[in-house]
Short mmCIF file of C-alpha atoms in Angstrom, two decimals:
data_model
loop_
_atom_site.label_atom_id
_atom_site.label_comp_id
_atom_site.label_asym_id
_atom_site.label_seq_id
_atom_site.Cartn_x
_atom_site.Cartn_y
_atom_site.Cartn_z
CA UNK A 1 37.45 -32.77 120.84
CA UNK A 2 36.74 -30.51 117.49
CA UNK A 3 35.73 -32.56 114.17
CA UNK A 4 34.64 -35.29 115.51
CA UNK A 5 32.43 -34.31 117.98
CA UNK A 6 30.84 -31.64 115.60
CA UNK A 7 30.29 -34.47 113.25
CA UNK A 8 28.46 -37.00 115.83
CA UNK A 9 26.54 -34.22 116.72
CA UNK A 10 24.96 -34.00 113.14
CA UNK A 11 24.51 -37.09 112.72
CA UNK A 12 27.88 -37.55 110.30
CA UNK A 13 30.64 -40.55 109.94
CA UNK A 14 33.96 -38.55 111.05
CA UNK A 15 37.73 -40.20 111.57
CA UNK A 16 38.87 -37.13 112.30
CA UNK A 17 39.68 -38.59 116.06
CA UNK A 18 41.77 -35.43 118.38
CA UNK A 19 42.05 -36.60 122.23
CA UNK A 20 42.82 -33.76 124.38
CA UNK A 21 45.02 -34.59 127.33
CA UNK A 22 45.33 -32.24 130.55
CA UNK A 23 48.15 -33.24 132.24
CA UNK A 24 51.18 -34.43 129.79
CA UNK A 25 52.08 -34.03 126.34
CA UNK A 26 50.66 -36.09 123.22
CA UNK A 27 54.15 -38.16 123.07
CA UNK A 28 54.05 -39.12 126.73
CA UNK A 29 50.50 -40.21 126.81
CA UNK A 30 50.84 -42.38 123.37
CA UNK A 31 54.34 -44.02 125.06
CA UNK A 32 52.58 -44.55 128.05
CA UNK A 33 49.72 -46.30 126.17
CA UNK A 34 51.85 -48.64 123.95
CA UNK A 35 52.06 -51.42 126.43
CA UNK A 36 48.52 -51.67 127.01
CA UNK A 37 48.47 -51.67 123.19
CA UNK A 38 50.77 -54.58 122.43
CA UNK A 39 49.02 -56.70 124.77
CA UNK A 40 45.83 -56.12 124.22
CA UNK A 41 45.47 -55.07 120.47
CA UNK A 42 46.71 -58.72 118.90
CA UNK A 43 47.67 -58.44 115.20
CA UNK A 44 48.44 -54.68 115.92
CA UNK A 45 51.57 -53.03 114.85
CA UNK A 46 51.22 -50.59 117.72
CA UNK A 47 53.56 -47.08 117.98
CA UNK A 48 52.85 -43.89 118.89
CA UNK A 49 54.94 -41.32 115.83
CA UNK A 50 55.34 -37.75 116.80
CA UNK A 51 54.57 -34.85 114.54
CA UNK A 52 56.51 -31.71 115.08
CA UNK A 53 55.67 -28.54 114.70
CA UNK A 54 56.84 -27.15 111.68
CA UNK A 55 55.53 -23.30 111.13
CA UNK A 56 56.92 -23.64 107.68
CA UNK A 57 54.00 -25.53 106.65
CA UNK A 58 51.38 -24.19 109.05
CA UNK A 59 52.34 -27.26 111.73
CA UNK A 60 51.61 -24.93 114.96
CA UNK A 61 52.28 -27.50 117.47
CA UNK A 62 53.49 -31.28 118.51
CA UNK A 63 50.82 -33.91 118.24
CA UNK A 64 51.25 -37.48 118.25
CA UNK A 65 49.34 -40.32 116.63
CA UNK A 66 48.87 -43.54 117.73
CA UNK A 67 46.51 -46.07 115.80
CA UNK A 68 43.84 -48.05 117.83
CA UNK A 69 42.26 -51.18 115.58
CA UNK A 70 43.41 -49.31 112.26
CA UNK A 71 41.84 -45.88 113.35
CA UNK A 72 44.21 -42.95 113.93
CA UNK A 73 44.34 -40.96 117.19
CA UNK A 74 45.78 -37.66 117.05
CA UNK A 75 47.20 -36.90 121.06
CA UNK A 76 47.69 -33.16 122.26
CA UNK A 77 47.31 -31.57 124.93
CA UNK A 78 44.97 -29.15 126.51
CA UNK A 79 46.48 -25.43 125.97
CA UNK A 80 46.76 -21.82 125.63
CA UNK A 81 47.96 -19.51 122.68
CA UNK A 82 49.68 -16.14 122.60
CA UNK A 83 49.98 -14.26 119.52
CA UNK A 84 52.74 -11.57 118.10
CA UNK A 85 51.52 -8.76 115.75
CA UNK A 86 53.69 -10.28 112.50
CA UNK A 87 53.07 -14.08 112.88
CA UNK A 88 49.88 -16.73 112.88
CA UNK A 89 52.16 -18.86 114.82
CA UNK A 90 51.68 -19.22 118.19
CA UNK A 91 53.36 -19.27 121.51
CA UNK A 92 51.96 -21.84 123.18
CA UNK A 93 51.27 -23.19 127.20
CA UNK A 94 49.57 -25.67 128.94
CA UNK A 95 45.81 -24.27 129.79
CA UNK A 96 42.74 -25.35 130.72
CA UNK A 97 39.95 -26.57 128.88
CA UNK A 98 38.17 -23.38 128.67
CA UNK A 99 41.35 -21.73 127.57
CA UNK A 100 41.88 -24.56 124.97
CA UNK A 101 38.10 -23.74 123.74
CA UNK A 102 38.15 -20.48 123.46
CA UNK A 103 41.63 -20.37 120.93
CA UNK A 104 39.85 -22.25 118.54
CA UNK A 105 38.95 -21.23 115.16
CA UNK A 106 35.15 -21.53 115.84
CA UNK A 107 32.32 -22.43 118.02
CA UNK A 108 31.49 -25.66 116.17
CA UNK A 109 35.12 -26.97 116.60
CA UNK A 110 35.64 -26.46 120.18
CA UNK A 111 33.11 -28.66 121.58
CA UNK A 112 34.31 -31.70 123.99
CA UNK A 113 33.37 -34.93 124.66
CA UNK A 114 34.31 -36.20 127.90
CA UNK A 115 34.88 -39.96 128.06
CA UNK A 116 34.80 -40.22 132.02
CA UNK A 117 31.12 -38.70 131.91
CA UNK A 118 29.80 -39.36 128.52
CA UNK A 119 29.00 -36.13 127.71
CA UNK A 120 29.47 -33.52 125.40
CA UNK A 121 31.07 -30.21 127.13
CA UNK A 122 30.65 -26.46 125.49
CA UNK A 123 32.77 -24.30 127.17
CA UNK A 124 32.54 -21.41 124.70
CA UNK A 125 28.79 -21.46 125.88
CA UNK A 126 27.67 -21.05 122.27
CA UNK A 127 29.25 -24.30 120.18
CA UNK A 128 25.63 -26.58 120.35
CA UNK A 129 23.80 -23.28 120.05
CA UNK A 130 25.47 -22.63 117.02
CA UNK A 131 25.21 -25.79 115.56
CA UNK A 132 21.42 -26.40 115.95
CA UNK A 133 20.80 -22.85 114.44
CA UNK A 134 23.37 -23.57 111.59
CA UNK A 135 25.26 -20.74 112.72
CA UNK A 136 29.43 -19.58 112.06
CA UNK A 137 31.01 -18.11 114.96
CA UNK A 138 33.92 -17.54 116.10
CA UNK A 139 34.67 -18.14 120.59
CA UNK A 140 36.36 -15.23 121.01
CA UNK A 141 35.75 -11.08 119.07
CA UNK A 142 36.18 -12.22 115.47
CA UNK A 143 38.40 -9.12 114.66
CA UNK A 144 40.82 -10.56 117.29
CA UNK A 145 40.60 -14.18 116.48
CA UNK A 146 41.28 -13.20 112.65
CA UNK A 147 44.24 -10.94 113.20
CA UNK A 148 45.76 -13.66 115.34
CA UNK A 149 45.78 -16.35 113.15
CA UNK A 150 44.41 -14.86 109.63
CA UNK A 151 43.49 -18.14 107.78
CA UNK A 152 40.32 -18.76 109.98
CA UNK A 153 38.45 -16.33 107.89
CA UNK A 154 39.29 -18.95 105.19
CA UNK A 155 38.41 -21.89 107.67
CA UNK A 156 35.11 -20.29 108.30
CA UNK A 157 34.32 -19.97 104.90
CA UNK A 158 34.75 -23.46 103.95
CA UNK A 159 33.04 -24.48 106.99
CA UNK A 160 30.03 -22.29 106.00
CA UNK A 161 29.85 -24.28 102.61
CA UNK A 162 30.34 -27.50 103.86
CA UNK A 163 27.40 -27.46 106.04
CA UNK A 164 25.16 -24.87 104.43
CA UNK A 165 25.85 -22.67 107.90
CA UNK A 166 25.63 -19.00 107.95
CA UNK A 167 27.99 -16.14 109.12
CA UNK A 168 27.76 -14.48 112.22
CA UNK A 169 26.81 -10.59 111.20
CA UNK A 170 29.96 -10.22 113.47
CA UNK A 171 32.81 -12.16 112.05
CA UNK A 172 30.99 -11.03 108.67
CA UNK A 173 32.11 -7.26 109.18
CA UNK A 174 35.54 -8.61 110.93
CA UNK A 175 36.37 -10.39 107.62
CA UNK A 176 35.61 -7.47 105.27
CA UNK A 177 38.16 -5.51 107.33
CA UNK A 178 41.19 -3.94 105.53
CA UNK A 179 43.13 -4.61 108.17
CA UNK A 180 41.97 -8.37 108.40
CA UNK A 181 42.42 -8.74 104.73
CA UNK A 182 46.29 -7.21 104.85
CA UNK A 183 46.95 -9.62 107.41
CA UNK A 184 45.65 -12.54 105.34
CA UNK A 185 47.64 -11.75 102.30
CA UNK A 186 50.50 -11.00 104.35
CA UNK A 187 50.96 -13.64 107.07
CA UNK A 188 49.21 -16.98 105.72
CA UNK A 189 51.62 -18.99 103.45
CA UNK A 190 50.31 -19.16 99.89
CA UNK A 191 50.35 -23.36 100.24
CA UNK A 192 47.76 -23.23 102.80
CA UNK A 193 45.54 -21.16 100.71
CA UNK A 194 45.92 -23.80 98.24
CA UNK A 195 44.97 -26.27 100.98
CA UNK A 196 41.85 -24.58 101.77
CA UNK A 197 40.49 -23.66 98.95
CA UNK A 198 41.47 -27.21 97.59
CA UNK A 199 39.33 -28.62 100.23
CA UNK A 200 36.72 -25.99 99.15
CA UNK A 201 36.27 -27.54 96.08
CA UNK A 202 35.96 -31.17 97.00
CA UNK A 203 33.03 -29.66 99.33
CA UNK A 204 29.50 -30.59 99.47
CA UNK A 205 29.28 -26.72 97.69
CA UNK A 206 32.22 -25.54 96.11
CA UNK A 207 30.29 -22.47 94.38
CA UNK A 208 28.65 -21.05 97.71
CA UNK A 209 32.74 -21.08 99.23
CA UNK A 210 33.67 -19.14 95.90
CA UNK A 211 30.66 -16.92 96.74
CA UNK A 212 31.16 -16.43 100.34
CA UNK A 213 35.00 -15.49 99.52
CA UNK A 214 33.28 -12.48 96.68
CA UNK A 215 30.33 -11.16 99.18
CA UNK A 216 33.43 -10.81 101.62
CA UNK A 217 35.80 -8.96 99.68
CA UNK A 218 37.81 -12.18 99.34
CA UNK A 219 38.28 -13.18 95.97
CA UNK A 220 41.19 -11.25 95.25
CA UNK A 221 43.12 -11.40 97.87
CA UNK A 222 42.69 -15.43 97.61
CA UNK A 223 43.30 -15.23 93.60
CA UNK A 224 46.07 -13.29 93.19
CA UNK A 225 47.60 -12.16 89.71
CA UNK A 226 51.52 -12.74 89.77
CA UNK A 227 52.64 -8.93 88.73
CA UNK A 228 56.50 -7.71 88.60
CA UNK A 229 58.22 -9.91 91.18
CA UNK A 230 55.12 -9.63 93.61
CA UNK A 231 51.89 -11.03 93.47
CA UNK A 232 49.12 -7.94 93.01
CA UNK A 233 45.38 -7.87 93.56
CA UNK A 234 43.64 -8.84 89.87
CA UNK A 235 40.56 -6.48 88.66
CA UNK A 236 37.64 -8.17 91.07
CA UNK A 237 35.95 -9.96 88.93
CA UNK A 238 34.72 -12.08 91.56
CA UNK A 239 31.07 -11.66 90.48
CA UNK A 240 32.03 -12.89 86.97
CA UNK A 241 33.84 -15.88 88.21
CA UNK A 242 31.20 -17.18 90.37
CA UNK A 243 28.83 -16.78 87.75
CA UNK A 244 30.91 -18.83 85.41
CA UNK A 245 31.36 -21.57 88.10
CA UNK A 246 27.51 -21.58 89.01
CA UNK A 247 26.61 -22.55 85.42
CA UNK A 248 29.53 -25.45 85.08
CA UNK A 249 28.19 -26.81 88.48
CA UNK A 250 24.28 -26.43 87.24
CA UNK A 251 25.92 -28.29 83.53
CA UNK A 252 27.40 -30.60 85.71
CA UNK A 253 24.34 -31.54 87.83
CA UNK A 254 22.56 -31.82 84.78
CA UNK A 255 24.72 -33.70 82.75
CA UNK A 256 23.38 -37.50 84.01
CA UNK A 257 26.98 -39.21 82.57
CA UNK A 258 28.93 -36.65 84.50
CA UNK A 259 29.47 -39.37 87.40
CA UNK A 260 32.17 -40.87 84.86
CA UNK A 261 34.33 -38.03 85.35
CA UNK A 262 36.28 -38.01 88.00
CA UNK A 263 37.07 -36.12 91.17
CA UNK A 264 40.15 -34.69 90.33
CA UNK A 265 37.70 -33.63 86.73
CA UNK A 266 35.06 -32.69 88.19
CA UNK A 267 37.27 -30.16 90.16
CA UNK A 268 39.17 -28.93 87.20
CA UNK A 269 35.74 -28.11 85.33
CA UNK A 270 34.61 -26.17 88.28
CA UNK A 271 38.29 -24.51 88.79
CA UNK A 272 38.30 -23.95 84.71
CA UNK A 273 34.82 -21.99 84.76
CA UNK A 274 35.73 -20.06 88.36
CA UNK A 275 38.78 -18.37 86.48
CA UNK A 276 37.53 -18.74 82.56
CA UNK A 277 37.15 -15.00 82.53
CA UNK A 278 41.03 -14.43 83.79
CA UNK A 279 42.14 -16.64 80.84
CA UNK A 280 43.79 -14.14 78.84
CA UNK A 281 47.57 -13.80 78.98
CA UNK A 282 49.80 -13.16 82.12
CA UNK A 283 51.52 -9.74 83.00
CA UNK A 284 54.82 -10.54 82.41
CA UNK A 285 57.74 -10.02 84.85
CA UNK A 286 60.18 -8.08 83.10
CA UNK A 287 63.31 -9.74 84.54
CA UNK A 288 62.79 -13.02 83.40
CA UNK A 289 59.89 -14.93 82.07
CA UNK A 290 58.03 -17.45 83.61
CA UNK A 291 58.28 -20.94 81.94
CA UNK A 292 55.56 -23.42 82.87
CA UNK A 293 56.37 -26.86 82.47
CA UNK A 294 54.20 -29.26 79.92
CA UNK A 295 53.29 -25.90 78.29
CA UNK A 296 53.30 -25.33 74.65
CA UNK A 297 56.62 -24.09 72.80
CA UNK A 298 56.11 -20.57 72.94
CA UNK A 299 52.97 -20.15 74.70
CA UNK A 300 52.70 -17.96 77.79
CA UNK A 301 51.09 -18.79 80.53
CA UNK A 302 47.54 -17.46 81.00
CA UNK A 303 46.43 -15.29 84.21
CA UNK A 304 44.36 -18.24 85.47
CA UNK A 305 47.55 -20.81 85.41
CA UNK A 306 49.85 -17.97 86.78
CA UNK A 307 47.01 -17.68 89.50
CA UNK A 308 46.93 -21.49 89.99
CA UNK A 309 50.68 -21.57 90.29
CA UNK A 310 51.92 -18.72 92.37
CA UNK A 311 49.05 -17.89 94.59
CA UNK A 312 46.98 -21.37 95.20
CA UNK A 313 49.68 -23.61 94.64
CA UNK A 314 49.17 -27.63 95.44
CA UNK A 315 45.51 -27.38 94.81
CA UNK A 316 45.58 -29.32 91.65
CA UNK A 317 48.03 -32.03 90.54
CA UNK A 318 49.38 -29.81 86.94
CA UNK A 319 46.66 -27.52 87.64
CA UNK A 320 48.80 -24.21 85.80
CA UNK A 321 49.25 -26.79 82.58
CA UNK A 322 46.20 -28.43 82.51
CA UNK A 323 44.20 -25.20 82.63
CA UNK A 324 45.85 -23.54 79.93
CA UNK A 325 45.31 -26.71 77.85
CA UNK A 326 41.51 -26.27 78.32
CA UNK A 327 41.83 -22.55 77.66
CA UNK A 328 43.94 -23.31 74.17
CA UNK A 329 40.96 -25.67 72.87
CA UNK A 330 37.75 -24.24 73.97
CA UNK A 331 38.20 -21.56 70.76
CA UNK A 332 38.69 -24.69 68.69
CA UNK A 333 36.03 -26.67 70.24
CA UNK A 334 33.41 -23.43 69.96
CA UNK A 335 34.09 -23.36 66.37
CA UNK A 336 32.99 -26.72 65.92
CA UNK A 337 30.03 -26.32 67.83
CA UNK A 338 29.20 -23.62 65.39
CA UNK A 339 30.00 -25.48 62.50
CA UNK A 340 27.77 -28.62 63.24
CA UNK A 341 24.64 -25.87 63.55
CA UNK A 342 25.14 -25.04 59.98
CA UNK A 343 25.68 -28.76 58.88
CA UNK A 344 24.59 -31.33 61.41
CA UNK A 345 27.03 -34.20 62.22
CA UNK A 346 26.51 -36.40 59.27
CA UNK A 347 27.18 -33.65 56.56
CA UNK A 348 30.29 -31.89 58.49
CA UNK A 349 33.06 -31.28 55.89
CA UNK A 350 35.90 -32.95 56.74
CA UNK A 351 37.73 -29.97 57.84
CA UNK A 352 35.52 -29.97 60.89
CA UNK A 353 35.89 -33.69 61.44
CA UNK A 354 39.82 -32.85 61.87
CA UNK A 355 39.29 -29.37 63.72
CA UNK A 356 37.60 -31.54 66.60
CA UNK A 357 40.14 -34.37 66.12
CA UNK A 358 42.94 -32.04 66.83
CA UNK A 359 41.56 -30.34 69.71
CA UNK A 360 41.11 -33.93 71.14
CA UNK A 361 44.75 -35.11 70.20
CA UNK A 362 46.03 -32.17 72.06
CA UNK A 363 43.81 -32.83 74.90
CA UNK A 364 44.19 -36.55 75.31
CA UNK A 365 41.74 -38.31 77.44
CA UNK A 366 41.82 -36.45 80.77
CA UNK A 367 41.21 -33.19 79.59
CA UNK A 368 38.76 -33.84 76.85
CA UNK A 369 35.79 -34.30 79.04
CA UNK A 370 36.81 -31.21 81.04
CA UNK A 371 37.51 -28.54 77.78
CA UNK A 372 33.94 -30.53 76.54
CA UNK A 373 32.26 -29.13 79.68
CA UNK A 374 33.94 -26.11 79.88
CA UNK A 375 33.14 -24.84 75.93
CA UNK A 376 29.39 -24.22 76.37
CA UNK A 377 30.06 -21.29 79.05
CA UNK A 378 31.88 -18.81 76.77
CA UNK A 379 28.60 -17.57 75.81
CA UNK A 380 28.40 -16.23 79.21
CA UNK A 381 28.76 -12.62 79.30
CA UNK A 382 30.26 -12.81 82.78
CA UNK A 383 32.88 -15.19 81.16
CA UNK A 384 34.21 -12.07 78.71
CA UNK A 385 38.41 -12.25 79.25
CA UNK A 386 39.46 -9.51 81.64
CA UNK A 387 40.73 -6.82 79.49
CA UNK A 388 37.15 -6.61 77.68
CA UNK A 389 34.15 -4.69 78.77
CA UNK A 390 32.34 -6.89 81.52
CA UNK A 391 28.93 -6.43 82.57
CA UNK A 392 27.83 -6.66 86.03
CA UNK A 393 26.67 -10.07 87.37
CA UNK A 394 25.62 -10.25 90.71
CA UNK A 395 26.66 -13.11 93.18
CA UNK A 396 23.56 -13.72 95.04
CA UNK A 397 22.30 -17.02 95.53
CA UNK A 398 19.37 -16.82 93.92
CA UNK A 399 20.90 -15.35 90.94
CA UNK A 400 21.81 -17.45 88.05
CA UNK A 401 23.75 -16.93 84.24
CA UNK A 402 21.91 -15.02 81.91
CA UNK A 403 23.42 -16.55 78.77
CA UNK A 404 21.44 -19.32 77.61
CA UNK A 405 20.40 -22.02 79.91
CA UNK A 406 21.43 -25.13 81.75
CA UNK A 407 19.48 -27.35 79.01
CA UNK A 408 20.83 -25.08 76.16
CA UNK A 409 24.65 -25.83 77.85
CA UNK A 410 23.86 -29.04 78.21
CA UNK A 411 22.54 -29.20 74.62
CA UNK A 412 26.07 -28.03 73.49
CA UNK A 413 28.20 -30.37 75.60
CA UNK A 414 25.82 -33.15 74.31
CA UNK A 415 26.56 -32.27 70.77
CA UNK A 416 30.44 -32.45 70.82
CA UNK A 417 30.21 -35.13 72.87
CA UNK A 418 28.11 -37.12 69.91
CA UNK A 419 30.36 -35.59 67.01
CA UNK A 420 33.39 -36.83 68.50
CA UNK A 421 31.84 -40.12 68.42
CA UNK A 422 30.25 -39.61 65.33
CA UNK A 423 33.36 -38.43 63.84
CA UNK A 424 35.39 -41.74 65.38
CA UNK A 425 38.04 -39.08 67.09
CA UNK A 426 36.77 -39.29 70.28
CA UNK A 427 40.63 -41.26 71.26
CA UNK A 428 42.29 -39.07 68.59
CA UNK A 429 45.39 -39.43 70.78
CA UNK A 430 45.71 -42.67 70.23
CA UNK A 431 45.72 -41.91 66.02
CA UNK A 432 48.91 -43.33 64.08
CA UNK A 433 49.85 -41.53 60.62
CA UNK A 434 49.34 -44.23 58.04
CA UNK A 435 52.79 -43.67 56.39
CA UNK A 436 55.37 -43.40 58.47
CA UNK A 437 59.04 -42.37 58.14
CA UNK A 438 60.81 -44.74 56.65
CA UNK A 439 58.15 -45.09 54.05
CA UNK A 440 57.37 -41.24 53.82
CA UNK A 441 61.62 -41.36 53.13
CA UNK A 442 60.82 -44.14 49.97
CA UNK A 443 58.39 -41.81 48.79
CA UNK A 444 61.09 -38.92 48.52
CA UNK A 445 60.21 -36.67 51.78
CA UNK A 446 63.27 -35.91 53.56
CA UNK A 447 63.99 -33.45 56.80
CA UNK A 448 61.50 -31.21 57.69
CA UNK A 449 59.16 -31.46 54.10
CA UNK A 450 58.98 -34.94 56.09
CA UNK A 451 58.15 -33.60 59.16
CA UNK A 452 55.62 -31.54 57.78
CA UNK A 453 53.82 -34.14 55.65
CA UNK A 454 53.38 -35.95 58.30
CA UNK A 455 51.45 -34.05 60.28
CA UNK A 456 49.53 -32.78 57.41
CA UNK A 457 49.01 -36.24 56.87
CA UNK A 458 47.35 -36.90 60.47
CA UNK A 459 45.31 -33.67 59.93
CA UNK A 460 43.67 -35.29 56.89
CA UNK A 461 43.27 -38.69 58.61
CA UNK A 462 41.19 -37.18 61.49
CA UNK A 463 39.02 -35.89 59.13
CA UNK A 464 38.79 -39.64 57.08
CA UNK A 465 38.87 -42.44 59.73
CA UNK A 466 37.88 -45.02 57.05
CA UNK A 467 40.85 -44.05 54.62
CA UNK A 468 43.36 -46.53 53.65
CA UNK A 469 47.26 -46.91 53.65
CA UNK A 470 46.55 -46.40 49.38
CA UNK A 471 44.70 -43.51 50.54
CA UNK A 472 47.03 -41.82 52.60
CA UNK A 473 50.14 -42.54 49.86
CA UNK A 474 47.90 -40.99 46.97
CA UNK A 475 47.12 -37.98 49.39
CA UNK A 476 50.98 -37.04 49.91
CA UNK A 477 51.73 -37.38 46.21
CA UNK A 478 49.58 -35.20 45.55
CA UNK A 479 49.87 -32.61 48.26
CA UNK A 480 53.85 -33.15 48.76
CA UNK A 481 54.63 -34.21 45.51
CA UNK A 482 53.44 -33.28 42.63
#
């Protein structure tokens, strides 16, 4: 039942294996089997491992899972939901298969396949309908279905995206409703909107979910600002954001050696554009302040990381950290870029060789790529910080940045890309100060004059790969000494 039958039906590879049982629970049926299973399936390290619910983390109901030749079987059984006013979780009975269609989330996901007849069954009437016409519908009135159990209007979103499927004009209107939208912010856990909008951003089309969520009113109740003790709706800058994230996935498309980066990359480039324009410094709580960790002494957090944290958190491994790292170098990196118009690589003064080898040091390799990707869109006018003027930018499909284009972006990413090459501080991480402490101590720098020199010292390296331990000696004497 569900995922995988949707999947067979268009012509997909699924694992996603649920067996719906009608006459005992998941556990019973999976014990029952394991005999059969330790006879028959030879080399098999057969057991059935129950699941419990756990409403804490969205787990509605018991399952079990039993693994057949190394595939996974989820077991449940056939049932029927009830649903209070002030909770998504539901009370829950045995029901019939119509009753067990009709709960689900949508049309799509509730069709059956029944092993005794080999057929697939549609009991909502609508679910094979709906997927030859590429449709998004919900069994039962959407308003009902997304006051029960708020976070379909989220399911249905990244459903839409996935598979390029359109709303119904019904649960369209439904999800725009006030009412539907208070319910959403108020009785889904913010760790399953991480979850789903995590696994809208693996998706086929990450920026059609992000535009979906802004034609519906979405966006801010997903993205949340952190205010005083209580998240708060942020300006709706939706349109801005999806701009922004349009022209890093149109870079990205472009950009033939972007299939080096990797997933967990290519995601933070898209997440980095979708909130570059909420990059500017978080409200402030004004009992206590909010300390990220891996941030820099004294920096505060920006919107986007305090979004990240509180309000999609577990979406991205160090996403608050790594975000605000891009954020801190794309000034630097823009100034380079600027730099090498005036110049060209080979006659960049050597105070732009070590402006780029810094922003890379600070970067280190798995945000270099990312910041590199992310720099071209601040010409954007949609990517303005909140706090400035914006101008409008509308989120249609068919509607793309205004700033420049793709091949001038890609132009730009191209060109810091060859300069850090060019410049040999493309691993500037990996850069050693020629003179170290003890001999920065026989030269006569002590405490922090030593401290300093030192890192004046690594400034002036970046800037002169080939120089020399002689060099590097002659260059504090005369800076330090002297």
């Amino acid at each position: 039942v569900g995922g995988l039958v949707r999947d067979k039906m268009l012509g997909l590879q699924s694992t996603d294996i649920d067996i719906a049982l009608d006459t005992m629970l998941g556990e019973q049926f999976g014990q029952a089997l394991l005999p059969f299973l330790e006879k028959n399936a030879k080399g098999e390290d057969a057991k059935a491992v129950v699941i419990k619910s756990n409403p804490d983390q969205s787990k509605h109901l018991e399952t079990a899972t039993i693994k057949v030749l190394g595939v996974a079987l989820d077991l449940v059984n056939l049932r029927s939901e009830t649903y209070t006013q002030d909770s998504r979780i539901p009370e829950q009975t045995f029901g019939t298969p119509v009753q067990d269609a009709m709960r689900r989330d949508l049309t799509i996901n509730a069709l059956f396949y029944n092993l005794d007849t080999g057929g697939v069954e549609d009991f909502t009437g609508r679910g094979l309908d709906d997927l030859r016409a590429g449709i998004i519908r919900t069994p039962l009135e959407p308003r009902v279905t997304f006051l029960d159990d708020p976070l379909r209007v989220l399911r249905a979103v990244r459903f839409a995206a996935r598979f390029d499927f359109g709303l119904d004009s019904e649960l369209t209107a439904a999800a725009a409703l006030p009412e539907v939208q208070e319910a959403l912010a108020q009785k889904v856990s913010r760790e399953r909107f991480g979850s789903e909008i995590k696994g809208c951003l693996s998706g086929p089309d990450p920026v059609q979910a992000m535009r979906l969520l802004a034609q519906l009113g979405l966006f801010p109740v997903v993205f949340l600002v952190p205010g005083e003790g209580t998240p708060q709706p942020a300006l709706d800058t939706s349109s801005h954001c999806v701009a922004c994230m349009a022209a890093a996935a149109e870079l990205l498309s472009a950009w033939q050696p972007a299939e080096a980066l990797t997933t967990a990359e290519r995601e933070l480039v898209l997440l980095s554009a979708l909130l570059l324009p909420l990059r500017g410094p978080a409200p402030q709580a004004p009992v206590k302040k909010v300390k990220q960790k891996g941030a820099r002494k004294g920096q505060m957090p920006s919107m986007a990381a305090e979004i990240i944290r509180a309000s999609v958190p577990g979406m991205l491994k160090n996403g608050p950290q790594k975000i605000d790292f891009v954020y801190t170098a794309l000034p630097q990196l823009a100034a380079v870029h600027q730099a090498l118009q005036g110049t060209g690589r080979e006659a960049a003064p050597a105070a732009v060789r070590s402006q780029l080898g810094l922003a890379i040091r600070e970067l280190r390799g798995d945000l270099w790529r990312v910041a590199a990707a992310v720099a071209p869109l601040l010409s954007l006018p949609a990517a303005a910080p909140v706090g400035q003027e914006l101008p409008s930018a509308p989120v249609e499909r068919s509607t793309s940045p205004s700033a420049g284009s793709t091949a001038e972006r890609l132009a730009y990413l191209q060109e810091l890309l060859a300069a850090a090459e060019a410049f040999q501080v493309s691993r500037a991480w990996e850069v050693e100060p020629l003179v170290k402490g003890q001999e920065g101590q026989a030269l006569g720098l002590k405490g922090p004059q030593l401290g300093a020199a030192t890192k004046a010292l690594l400034t002036w390296q970046l800037g002169r790969p080939n120089a020399t331990k002689d060099d590097a000696l002659q260059y504090l004497r005369q800076e330090f000494l002297s």
